[in-house]
Each structure stands twice: as structure tokens, then as C-alpha cells.
Amino acid sequence: MADLSNNFVGIKSPNPFWLASAPPTDKAYNVERAFRAGWGGVMWKTLGEDGPPVVNVNGPRYGAIFGGDRRLIGMNNIELITDRELQVNLREIKQVKKNWPDRAVVVSLMVPCEEEAWKTILPVVEETGADGIELNFGCPHGMSERGMGAAVGQVPEYIEMVTRWCKANTNMPVIVKLTPNITDIRYPARAAHKGGADAVSLINTINSITNVNLDNFAPEPTIDGKGTHGGYCGPAVKPIALNMVAEIARDAQTKGLPISGIGGITDWRDAAEFMALGSGNVQVCTAAMVYGFKIVEEMISGLSNWMDEKGYTSIDDFVGKAVPNVSDWQYLNLNHITKAKINQDLCIECGRCFIACEDTSHQAIMATKDNVEGAERHFEVMEDECVGCNLCVNVCPVENCIEMVALDAGTMDERTGKQVSGDYANWTTHPNNPGAK
């Protein structure tokens, strides 16, 4: 059996599945339920400085984007950090850690960008026995307008400065949570690394407006006739998150910096993809909010079964395994050629591949129909016209009906007699390769 135990910057947990700092981790009641369900750890919802509690809106806090089957694919939230008193949170964190010593309890923090504010909160958090802290430099709404959250995360100099303050004033591991609302994620990651961060976590939510109500002409969620930008999360942000994780993992200046991956993780496969790109563990929020805490059972069993099939005994066996295969475009092999192939036994003759290719691509699919009433249509790829773009694969409603087949060097199109592939075996020395020596 695969061993899913996780040691992330010295923080141990029975598996790599942690809940992200968000509504599901706002109080002991939720966290205890999560641990009973099997989650390996939590990032406790962001605490602020001692004083008057933060006031959240008392109305809709979420906007949503749905797929055709009403499956939620993206969610926007305008909720702020915890609106519960600091001392209440601290007592609960201490009790939860005492009750669940084998689970990871990391506390997310956000206070004003002043050294004294950080010096004040760090010791009281450390006294709870928490395993570490996560600096919330990512929240894109509400708190950022107050000079915190993404307002810090968008300025590398601030990231480095606050990280140094924290490392100088606590013995707990310091994880820096990065905002995706920036042009190049490598710069804030480098700043966190330079400041001494033990790890980075990403991505936080993406600045967004999900919908506009066309009756009252206000963004949703709407609070008394007004709306605002919020943080976008859910399955729709996964591709953005994967790219940013990979950029940090393969950057020479942050190589070896531990990463906690966040962004649209819904099942074990999503988690494995993040880990293959360099994440030492993963954090989940939206999926738990939509489907409940027990989704972790599928994540655990699914990842364990996949690891057994592949022969991996621990997650360390495949963390970062995909990073060497992430390349800049200029180094891709331009002589490697694939062609679409339609499995006629699976084809339902819907014609979507033909229309997509004919109208918007390369006119590489031929449609034929016998001059007989009721005769079925037939679609066939013209290899000499096909550029291998795989649009047809993506629009086909039947899984595996169309596949992309790699051609050997010098392959000829039997129908036209033309050569349809180049010599990609010698790409490393090919004159078209910018990296050729």
C-alpha cells in the first residue's frame, strides 16, 4: 500500500490533503468535522489583529459560474477574513491541536504592514501549539483596500520585508501565500524566498466579477443594489494555478522552495497533477464547500490506488516529476507531427468535428454521404491538410472517438503520396531548433 504520509517543511500529517484558509476552517466545529472525515491538515481561516472584529456583509457572499449541467465550475466570494474575536480563535486552535496532535494546524495571518503588528500576533499564535503560519498576501478584495492581502502580495519588496519580520520573531515555519493577481508569479516567489520563507502556497483567488444582473444592473452577489469585485476560485482556475506552480518550481532562483498547491483541486487526479509539478502537498476549498468534507475519502483512495498501480511507495516518488518536461515554447520540437484519426466504430456522425474544422480551422475533415435517403454521414481526416491542432478531439462528444497519432519520420499520405512528417529524430541538432548546438 502506498504511504500517503506528508512532511511539509517539518509539518507532519497523515496525508497531503489540507483544507485551505477559508469558511470551512473558520471554527473548531468545522475543523473537527474535517479531521473526522480524514483531512490531513487545515489552514485556519485568516486571523487579524486583536481589536474590534472585522465586519462581513450580511447578505450574499458568493457569485457562481455554472456548466450546462449546473455543475459549479467557478465561484466568486466577497467574504473577508474571520469576523470572530482573535481570543476565541486562539482558544479553539489550541484545543483542536490538542485533540488532533497528528493533524497539521497552520494559522493564516493578516495584519497591517507594520513590524510591531506582526511582533504582537506571532507569539500568541505560537502559544497555541499551531504547527506553522501562513502569511495571507493574496486576498484580492476588502482587505487589500486597507493595505493588506494582495496589496502586499503585489509588491515583492513588501513580501520580503514582512517575511523577514516573521522569521525573526517566531520559531514556527513561515509559509507565504501568493496572489495570482500579478504579471509574473516568479518575482513574489523570489521575494518570499529571499526573505527566508520556509515555503510558498498558491494560488489565492483571482480578482473577478462573475456576473452582472441585467434587471438591476449590478454585479452579483448584490448587496443592497451594489456589487464589488471578489476572489474567483473553483475548477475554472486550475489551469492558471498549475502554470504558476510550475513557473516557481522550474525557476532557478526558487528551485527547491517547497510549494503548497492551491486552485480548483476537486479530486485525486487534480492533486496528483499539482504534485507532479512540484507541490509538496495541496490545499482544497471550493470542492469541500460544494460537496462536503467527505470528498477527501475519494482523494485518499484514488491517489493511493494510482500510486500502487504506478509503483510509487510515497508521494516523494513523483513530486516534481513533470517539472523537467515543462518547457518554453521556443524549445518545442517543431518537426514532431501528429494527425487526427477518427474511430469509425465509435463515431456517432454528429458532424461537430467537421463543422469546427471547416469553419474555424484547417478544412482537414472530409464529409461524405451516399446519395441514398437515410444514409449515414461519414467523416474522414485528410492527413495532408491536418496540422494536428486537436480541436476535433476537444469538440467531439464521444470520448476516445478521435485520437492524435504521432507519425514516424518520413511517413507518406497514401491518398496523396505526399510526405506528411519530418525528421524529428534529430531535433536536438536541427537548424530550426533555437536550442540546437
mmCIF file of C-alpha atoms in Angstrom, residues 56-318:
data_model
loop_
_atom_site.group_PDB
_atom_site.id
_atom_site.type_symbol
_atom_site.label_atom_id
_atom_site.label_comp_id
_atom_site.label_asym_id
_atom_site.label_seq_id
_atom_site.Cartn_x
_atom_site.Cartn_y
_atom_site.Cartn_z
ATOM 1 C CA ASN A 56 -18.587 40.923 6.904
ATOM 2 C CA VAL A 57 -21.576 41.591 4.671
ATOM 3 C CA ASN A 58 -24.856 40.149 5.943
ATOM 4 C CA GLY A 59 -26.123 39.078 2.569
ATOM 5 C CA PRO A 60 -24.990 37.122 -0.462
ATOM 6 C CA ARG A 61 -21.255 36.485 -0.386
ATOM 7 C CA TYR A 62 -20.834 34.243 -3.423
ATOM 8 C CA GLY A 63 -21.258 34.510 -7.159
ATOM 9 C CA ALA A 64 -21.041 31.444 -9.382
ATOM 10 C CA ILE A 65 -20.387 30.233 -12.911
ATOM 11 C CA PHE A 66 -22.176 27.021 -13.868
ATOM 12 C CA GLY A 67 -21.671 24.469 -16.615
ATOM 13 C CA GLY A 68 -24.546 23.286 -18.778
ATOM 14 C CA ASP A 69 -25.500 20.645 -16.219
ATOM 15 C CA ARG A 70 -25.435 23.248 -13.430
ATOM 16 C CA ARG A 71 -22.164 21.865 -12.167
ATOM 17 C CA LEU A 72 -20.335 24.691 -10.425
ATOM 18 C CA ILE A 73 -17.134 25.425 -12.307
ATOM 19 C CA GLY A 74 -16.187 28.748 -10.750
ATOM 20 C CA MET A 75 -17.117 30.732 -7.655
ATOM 21 C CA ASN A 76 -16.549 34.337 -6.644
ATOM 22 C CA ASN A 77 -16.523 35.278 -2.968
ATOM 23 C CA ILE A 78 -16.524 38.670 -1.253
ATOM 24 C CA GLU A 79 -16.104 37.379 2.300
ATOM 25 C CA LEU A 80 -13.325 38.921 4.395
ATOM 26 C CA ILE A 81 -11.050 37.333 6.990
ATOM 27 C CA THR A 82 -12.543 35.863 10.170
ATOM 28 C CA ASP A 83 -15.157 38.010 11.874
ATOM 29 C CA ARG A 84 -14.729 36.104 15.149
ATOM 30 C CA GLU A 85 -12.690 37.562 18.000
ATOM 31 C CA LEU A 86 -8.987 36.762 17.995
ATOM 32 C CA GLN A 87 -9.012 35.261 21.501
ATOM 33 C CA VAL A 88 -11.891 32.940 20.605
ATOM 34 C CA ASN A 89 -10.000 31.656 17.591
ATOM 35 C CA LEU A 90 -6.801 31.184 19.573
ATOM 36 C CA ARG A 91 -8.554 29.123 22.260
ATOM 37 C CA GLU A 92 -10.143 26.912 19.637
ATOM 38 C CA ILE A 93 -6.892 26.420 17.720
ATOM 39 C CA LYS A 94 -5.162 25.330 20.914
ATOM 40 C CA GLN A 95 -7.923 22.853 21.765
ATOM 41 C CA VAL A 96 -8.112 21.413 18.238
ATOM 42 C CA LYS A 97 -4.361 20.867 18.118
ATOM 43 C CA LYS A 98 -4.522 19.148 21.490
ATOM 44 C CA ASN A 99 -7.352 16.895 20.302
ATOM 45 C CA TRP A 100 -5.702 16.070 16.965
ATOM 46 C CA PRO A 101 -1.919 16.010 17.505
ATOM 47 C CA ASP A 102 -1.302 14.023 14.316
ATOM 48 C CA ARG A 103 -3.018 16.602 12.055
ATOM 49 C CA ALA A 104 -1.474 19.764 10.655
ATOM 50 C CA VAL A 105 -2.911 23.011 12.012
ATOM 51 C CA VAL A 106 -1.396 26.066 10.326
ATOM 52 C CA VAL A 107 -2.758 29.533 11.075
ATOM 53 C CA SER A 108 -3.304 32.083 8.317
ATOM 54 C CA LEU A 109 -2.471 35.646 9.372
ATOM 55 C CA MET A 110 -3.107 39.129 8.027
ATOM 56 C CA VAL A 111 -2.276 42.275 9.982
ATOM 57 C CA PRO A 112 -1.197 45.780 8.904
ATOM 58 C CA CYS A 113 2.143 46.066 7.152
ATOM 59 C CA GLU A 114 3.898 47.246 10.296
ATOM 60 C CA GLU A 115 6.565 45.273 12.140
ATOM 61 C CA GLU A 116 5.011 45.870 15.553
ATOM 62 C CA ALA A 117 1.680 44.381 14.436
ATOM 63 C CA TRP A 118 3.421 41.170 13.368
ATOM 64 C CA LYS A 119 5.580 41.079 16.501
ATOM 65 C CA THR A 120 2.420 41.272 18.588
ATOM 66 C CA ILE A 121 0.412 38.499 16.950
ATOM 67 C CA LEU A 122 3.138 35.918 16.336
ATOM 68 C CA PRO A 123 3.799 34.896 19.974
ATOM 69 C CA VAL A 124 0.117 34.472 20.819
ATOM 70 C CA VAL A 125 -0.340 32.208 17.795
ATOM 71 C CA GLU A 126 2.791 30.237 18.653
ATOM 72 C CA GLU A 127 1.474 29.700 22.189
ATOM 73 C CA THR A 128 -1.477 27.697 20.779
ATOM 74 C CA GLY A 129 0.843 24.935 19.633
ATOM 75 C CA ALA A 130 -0.012 25.541 15.984
ATOM 76 C CA ASP A 131 2.341 23.885 13.511
ATOM 77 C CA GLY A 132 3.070 26.990 11.455
ATOM 78 C CA ILE A 133 1.752 30.208 9.978
ATOM 79 C CA GLU A 134 0.661 31.203 6.502
ATOM 80 C CA LEU A 135 1.054 34.868 5.592
ATOM 81 C CA ASN A 136 -2.028 35.870 3.616
ATOM 82 C CA PHE A 137 -0.622 38.102 0.878
ATOM 83 C CA GLY A 138 -3.311 37.068 -1.559
ATOM 84 C CA CYS A 139 -6.818 38.243 -0.621
ATOM 85 C CA PRO A 140 -7.886 40.484 -3.557
ATOM 86 C CA HIS A 141 -10.903 42.227 -2.044
ATOM 87 C CA GLY A 142 -11.854 44.186 1.036
ATOM 88 C CA MET A 143 -8.617 43.751 2.963
ATOM 89 C CA SER A 144 -6.478 44.794 0.007
ATOM 90 C CA GLU A 145 -8.209 48.165 0.015
ATOM 91 C CA ARG A 146 -6.900 48.512 3.584
ATOM 92 C CA GLY A 147 -3.293 47.920 2.546
ATOM 93 C CA MET A 148 -3.207 44.205 3.356
ATOM 94 C CA GLY A 149 -3.669 40.952 1.433
ATOM 95 C CA ALA A 150 -2.945 41.351 -2.270
ATOM 96 C CA ALA A 151 -1.805 44.936 -1.685
ATOM 97 C CA VAL A 152 1.262 43.398 -0.019
ATOM 98 C CA GLY A 153 1.474 40.390 -2.325
ATOM 99 C CA GLN A 154 1.748 42.595 -5.410
ATOM 100 C CA VAL A 155 4.896 44.313 -4.106
ATOM 101 C CA PRO A 156 7.893 41.953 -3.867
ATOM 102 C CA GLU A 157 9.762 44.339 -1.554
ATOM 103 C CA TYR A 158 6.886 44.194 0.953
ATOM 104 C CA ILE A 159 6.762 40.410 0.744
ATOM 105 C CA GLU A 160 10.443 40.107 1.531
ATOM 106 C CA MET A 161 10.217 42.667 4.335
ATOM 107 C CA VAL A 162 7.264 41.104 6.161
ATOM 108 C CA THR A 163 8.639 37.600 5.700
ATOM 109 C CA ARG A 164 11.890 38.701 7.344
ATOM 110 C CA TRP A 165 9.935 40.211 10.251
ATOM 111 C CA CYS A 166 8.105 36.951 10.794
ATOM 112 C CA LYS A 167 11.166 34.743 10.520
ATOM 113 C CA ALA A 168 12.904 36.951 13.083
ATOM 114 C CA ASN A 169 10.016 36.771 15.548
ATOM 115 C CA THR A 170 8.797 33.179 15.508
ATOM 116 C CA ASN A 171 10.144 29.651 15.515
ATOM 117 C CA MET A 172 7.174 28.355 13.536
ATOM 118 C CA PRO A 173 7.574 27.543 9.827
ATOM 119 C CA VAL A 174 6.542 30.536 7.704
ATOM 120 C CA ILE A 175 4.539 29.825 4.554
ATOM 121 C CA VAL A 176 3.875 32.776 2.243
ATOM 122 C CA LYS A 177 0.579 32.689 0.345
ATOM 123 C CA LEU A 178 0.928 34.396 -3.033
ATOM 124 C CA THR A 179 -1.598 36.321 -5.086
ATOM 125 C CA PRO A 180 -2.185 35.364 -8.729
ATOM 126 C CA ASN A 181 -3.151 38.967 -9.481
ATOM 127 C CA ILE A 182 0.294 39.819 -10.771
ATOM 128 C CA THR A 183 2.060 39.689 -14.129
ATOM 129 C CA ASP A 184 4.876 37.274 -13.251
ATOM 130 C CA ILE A 185 4.493 34.977 -10.232
ATOM 131 C CA ARG A 186 8.229 34.344 -10.076
ATOM 132 C CA TYR A 187 9.010 37.781 -8.622
ATOM 133 C CA PRO A 188 6.891 37.489 -5.450
ATOM 134 C CA ALA A 189 8.095 33.898 -5.012
ATOM 135 C CA ARG A 190 11.702 35.051 -5.256
ATOM 136 C CA ALA A 191 10.997 37.787 -2.716
ATOM 137 C CA ALA A 192 9.479 35.290 -0.272
ATOM 138 C CA HIS A 193 12.480 33.004 -0.760
ATOM 139 C CA LYS A 194 14.897 35.878 -0.223
ATOM 140 C CA GLY A 195 13.050 36.864 2.940
ATOM 141 C CA GLY A 196 13.613 33.389 4.351
ATOM 142 C CA ALA A 197 10.194 31.809 3.786
ATOM 143 C CA ASP A 198 10.071 28.103 4.501
ATOM 144 C CA ALA A 199 7.572 27.641 1.673
ATOM 145 C CA VAL A 200 5.077 29.387 -0.568
ATOM 146 C CA SER A 201 1.434 28.495 -1.174
ATOM 147 C CA LEU A 202 -0.523 29.413 -4.280
ATOM 148 C CA ILE A 203 -2.736 30.457 -5.807
ATOM 149 C CA ASN A 204 -5.014 32.667 -3.785
ATOM 150 C CA THR A 205 -8.189 33.807 -5.519
ATOM 151 C CA ILE A 206 -8.287 35.740 -8.784
ATOM 152 C CA ASN A 207 -9.821 39.220 -8.901
ATOM 153 C CA SER A 208 -13.147 38.890 -10.664
ATOM 154 C CA ILE A 209 -16.736 39.840 -11.329
ATOM 155 C CA THR A 210 -18.619 36.687 -12.253
ATOM 156 C CA ASN A 211 -21.927 38.114 -13.470
ATOM 157 C CA VAL A 212 -23.966 41.272 -13.883
ATOM 158 C CA ASN A 213 -27.677 41.193 -13.082
ATOM 159 C CA LEU A 214 -29.403 42.587 -16.166
ATOM 160 C CA ASP A 215 -32.504 43.609 -14.213
ATOM 161 C CA ASN A 216 -30.869 45.842 -11.618
ATOM 162 C CA PHE A 217 -27.558 46.277 -13.485
ATOM 163 C CA ALA A 218 -25.352 45.434 -10.520
ATOM 164 C CA PRO A 219 -22.592 42.841 -10.170
ATOM 165 C CA GLU A 220 -23.504 39.663 -8.332
ATOM 166 C CA PRO A 221 -23.522 38.966 -5.468
ATOM 167 C CA THR A 222 -25.522 42.163 -4.972
ATOM 168 C CA ILE A 223 -25.696 43.908 -1.612
ATOM 169 C CA ASP A 224 -28.491 46.483 -1.461
ATOM 170 C CA GLY A 225 -28.144 47.361 -5.145
ATOM 171 C CA LYS A 226 -24.337 47.386 -5.292
ATOM 172 C CA GLY A 227 -21.721 44.764 -6.065
ATOM 173 C CA THR A 228 -17.945 44.551 -5.974
ATOM 174 C CA HIS A 229 -15.027 42.542 -7.292
ATOM 175 C CA GLY A 230 -14.225 39.376 -5.393
ATOM 176 C CA GLY A 231 -11.974 36.352 -5.402
ATOM 177 C CA TYR A 232 -12.504 33.714 -8.120
ATOM 178 C CA CYS A 233 -11.874 30.059 -7.294
ATOM 179 C CA GLY A 234 -13.021 26.567 -8.210
ATOM 180 C CA PRO A 235 -12.217 24.177 -11.089
ATOM 181 C CA ALA A 236 -12.015 27.022 -13.614
ATOM 182 C CA VAL A 237 -8.842 28.431 -12.018
ATOM 183 C CA LYS A 238 -6.912 25.147 -12.006
ATOM 184 C CA PRO A 239 -5.038 25.778 -15.308
ATOM 185 C CA ILE A 240 -3.853 29.180 -14.061
ATOM 186 C CA ALA A 241 -2.737 27.684 -10.765
ATOM 187 C CA LEU A 242 -0.868 24.791 -12.410
ATOM 188 C CA ASN A 243 1.068 27.190 -14.611
ATOM 189 C CA MET A 244 2.069 29.409 -11.692
ATOM 190 C CA VAL A 245 3.152 26.444 -9.587
ATOM 191 C CA ALA A 246 5.258 25.167 -12.500
ATOM 192 C CA GLU A 247 6.841 28.594 -13.055
ATOM 193 C CA ILE A 248 8.085 28.668 -9.466
ATOM 194 C CA ALA A 249 9.165 25.017 -9.480
ATOM 195 C CA ARG A 250 11.331 25.450 -12.572
ATOM 196 C CA ASP A 251 12.720 28.915 -11.787
ATOM 197 C CA ALA A 252 16.432 28.720 -10.992
ATOM 198 C CA GLN A 253 16.088 31.359 -8.265
ATOM 199 C CA THR A 254 13.381 29.457 -6.358
ATOM 200 C CA LYS A 255 14.457 25.912 -7.152
ATOM 201 C CA GLY A 256 13.926 23.729 -4.109
ATOM 202 C CA LEU A 257 11.498 26.150 -2.437
ATOM 203 C CA PRO A 258 8.641 23.998 -1.081
ATOM 204 C CA ILE A 259 5.230 24.696 -2.626
ATOM 205 C CA SER A 260 1.747 24.071 -1.281
ATOM 206 C CA GLY A 261 -0.526 23.898 -4.319
ATOM 207 C CA ILE A 262 -3.966 25.525 -4.361
ATOM 208 C CA GLY A 263 -6.516 26.191 -7.077
ATOM 209 C CA GLY A 264 -9.502 24.203 -8.316
ATOM 210 C CA ILE A 265 -8.481 20.846 -6.848
ATOM 211 C CA THR A 266 -11.566 18.631 -6.880
ATOM 212 C CA ASP A 267 -10.295 15.047 -6.981
ATOM 213 C CA TRP A 268 -7.165 12.942 -6.540
ATOM 214 C CA ARG A 269 -6.107 13.426 -10.144
ATOM 215 C CA ASP A 270 -6.052 17.209 -9.755
ATOM 216 C CA ALA A 271 -3.943 16.791 -6.638
ATOM 217 C CA ALA A 272 -1.518 14.443 -8.377
ATOM 218 C CA GLU A 273 -1.070 16.961 -11.211
ATOM 219 C CA PHE A 274 -0.174 19.717 -8.743
ATOM 220 C CA MET A 275 2.294 17.438 -7.000
ATOM 221 C CA ALA A 276 3.833 16.313 -10.301
ATOM 222 C CA LEU A 277 4.516 19.994 -10.988
ATOM 223 C CA GLY A 278 6.304 20.474 -7.687
ATOM 224 C CA SER A 279 3.711 20.852 -4.920
ATOM 225 C CA GLY A 280 4.678 19.062 -1.727
ATOM 226 C CA ASN A 281 1.038 18.986 -0.680
ATOM 227 C CA VAL A 282 -2.260 20.536 -1.753
ATOM 228 C CA GLN A 283 -4.982 22.712 -0.273
ATOM 229 C CA VAL A 284 -8.682 22.436 -1.115
ATOM 230 C CA CYS A 285 -11.566 24.821 -0.504
ATOM 231 C CA THR A 286 -14.280 25.152 -3.169
ATOM 232 C CA ALA A 287 -14.729 21.412 -3.692
ATOM 233 C CA ALA A 288 -15.268 20.920 0.042
ATOM 234 C CA MET A 289 -17.790 23.769 0.096
ATOM 235 C CA VAL A 290 -19.713 22.271 -2.821
ATOM 236 C CA TYR A 291 -19.560 18.564 -1.990
ATOM 237 C CA GLY A 292 -18.757 18.401 1.739
ATOM 238 C CA PHE A 293 -15.778 17.190 3.726
ATOM 239 C CA LYS A 294 -16.140 13.518 2.780
ATOM 240 C CA ILE A 295 -14.742 14.152 -0.692
ATOM 241 C CA VAL A 296 -11.355 13.598 0.918
ATOM 242 C CA GLU A 297 -12.153 9.878 1.098
ATOM 243 C CA GLU A 298 -12.109 9.650 -2.708
ATOM 244 C CA MET A 299 -8.959 11.747 -2.835
ATOM 245 C CA ILE A 300 -7.176 9.431 -0.433
ATOM 246 C CA SER A 301 -8.318 6.169 -2.028
ATOM 247 C CA GLY A 302 -7.868 7.454 -5.574
ATOM 248 C CA LEU A 303 -4.332 8.703 -5.025
ATOM 249 C CA SER A 304 -3.382 5.568 -3.111
ATOM 250 C CA ASN A 305 -4.705 3.262 -5.855
ATOM 251 C CA TRP A 306 -2.959 5.250 -8.590
ATOM 252 C CA MET A 307 0.330 5.165 -6.683
ATOM 253 C CA ASP A 308 0.013 1.406 -6.225
ATOM 254 C CA GLU A 309 -0.602 0.965 -9.959
ATOM 255 C CA LYS A 310 2.446 3.089 -10.801
ATOM 256 C CA GLY A 311 4.665 1.509 -8.178
ATOM 257 C CA TYR A 312 5.125 4.671 -6.123
ATOM 258 C CA THR A 313 5.539 3.982 -2.421
ATOM 259 C CA SER A 314 5.431 7.604 -1.226
ATOM 260 C CA ILE A 315 4.352 10.924 -2.686
ATOM 261 C CA ASP A 316 8.002 11.993 -2.768
ATOM 262 C CA ASP A 317 8.451 9.483 -5.592
ATOM 263 C CA PHE A 318 6.522 11.700 -8.024
#
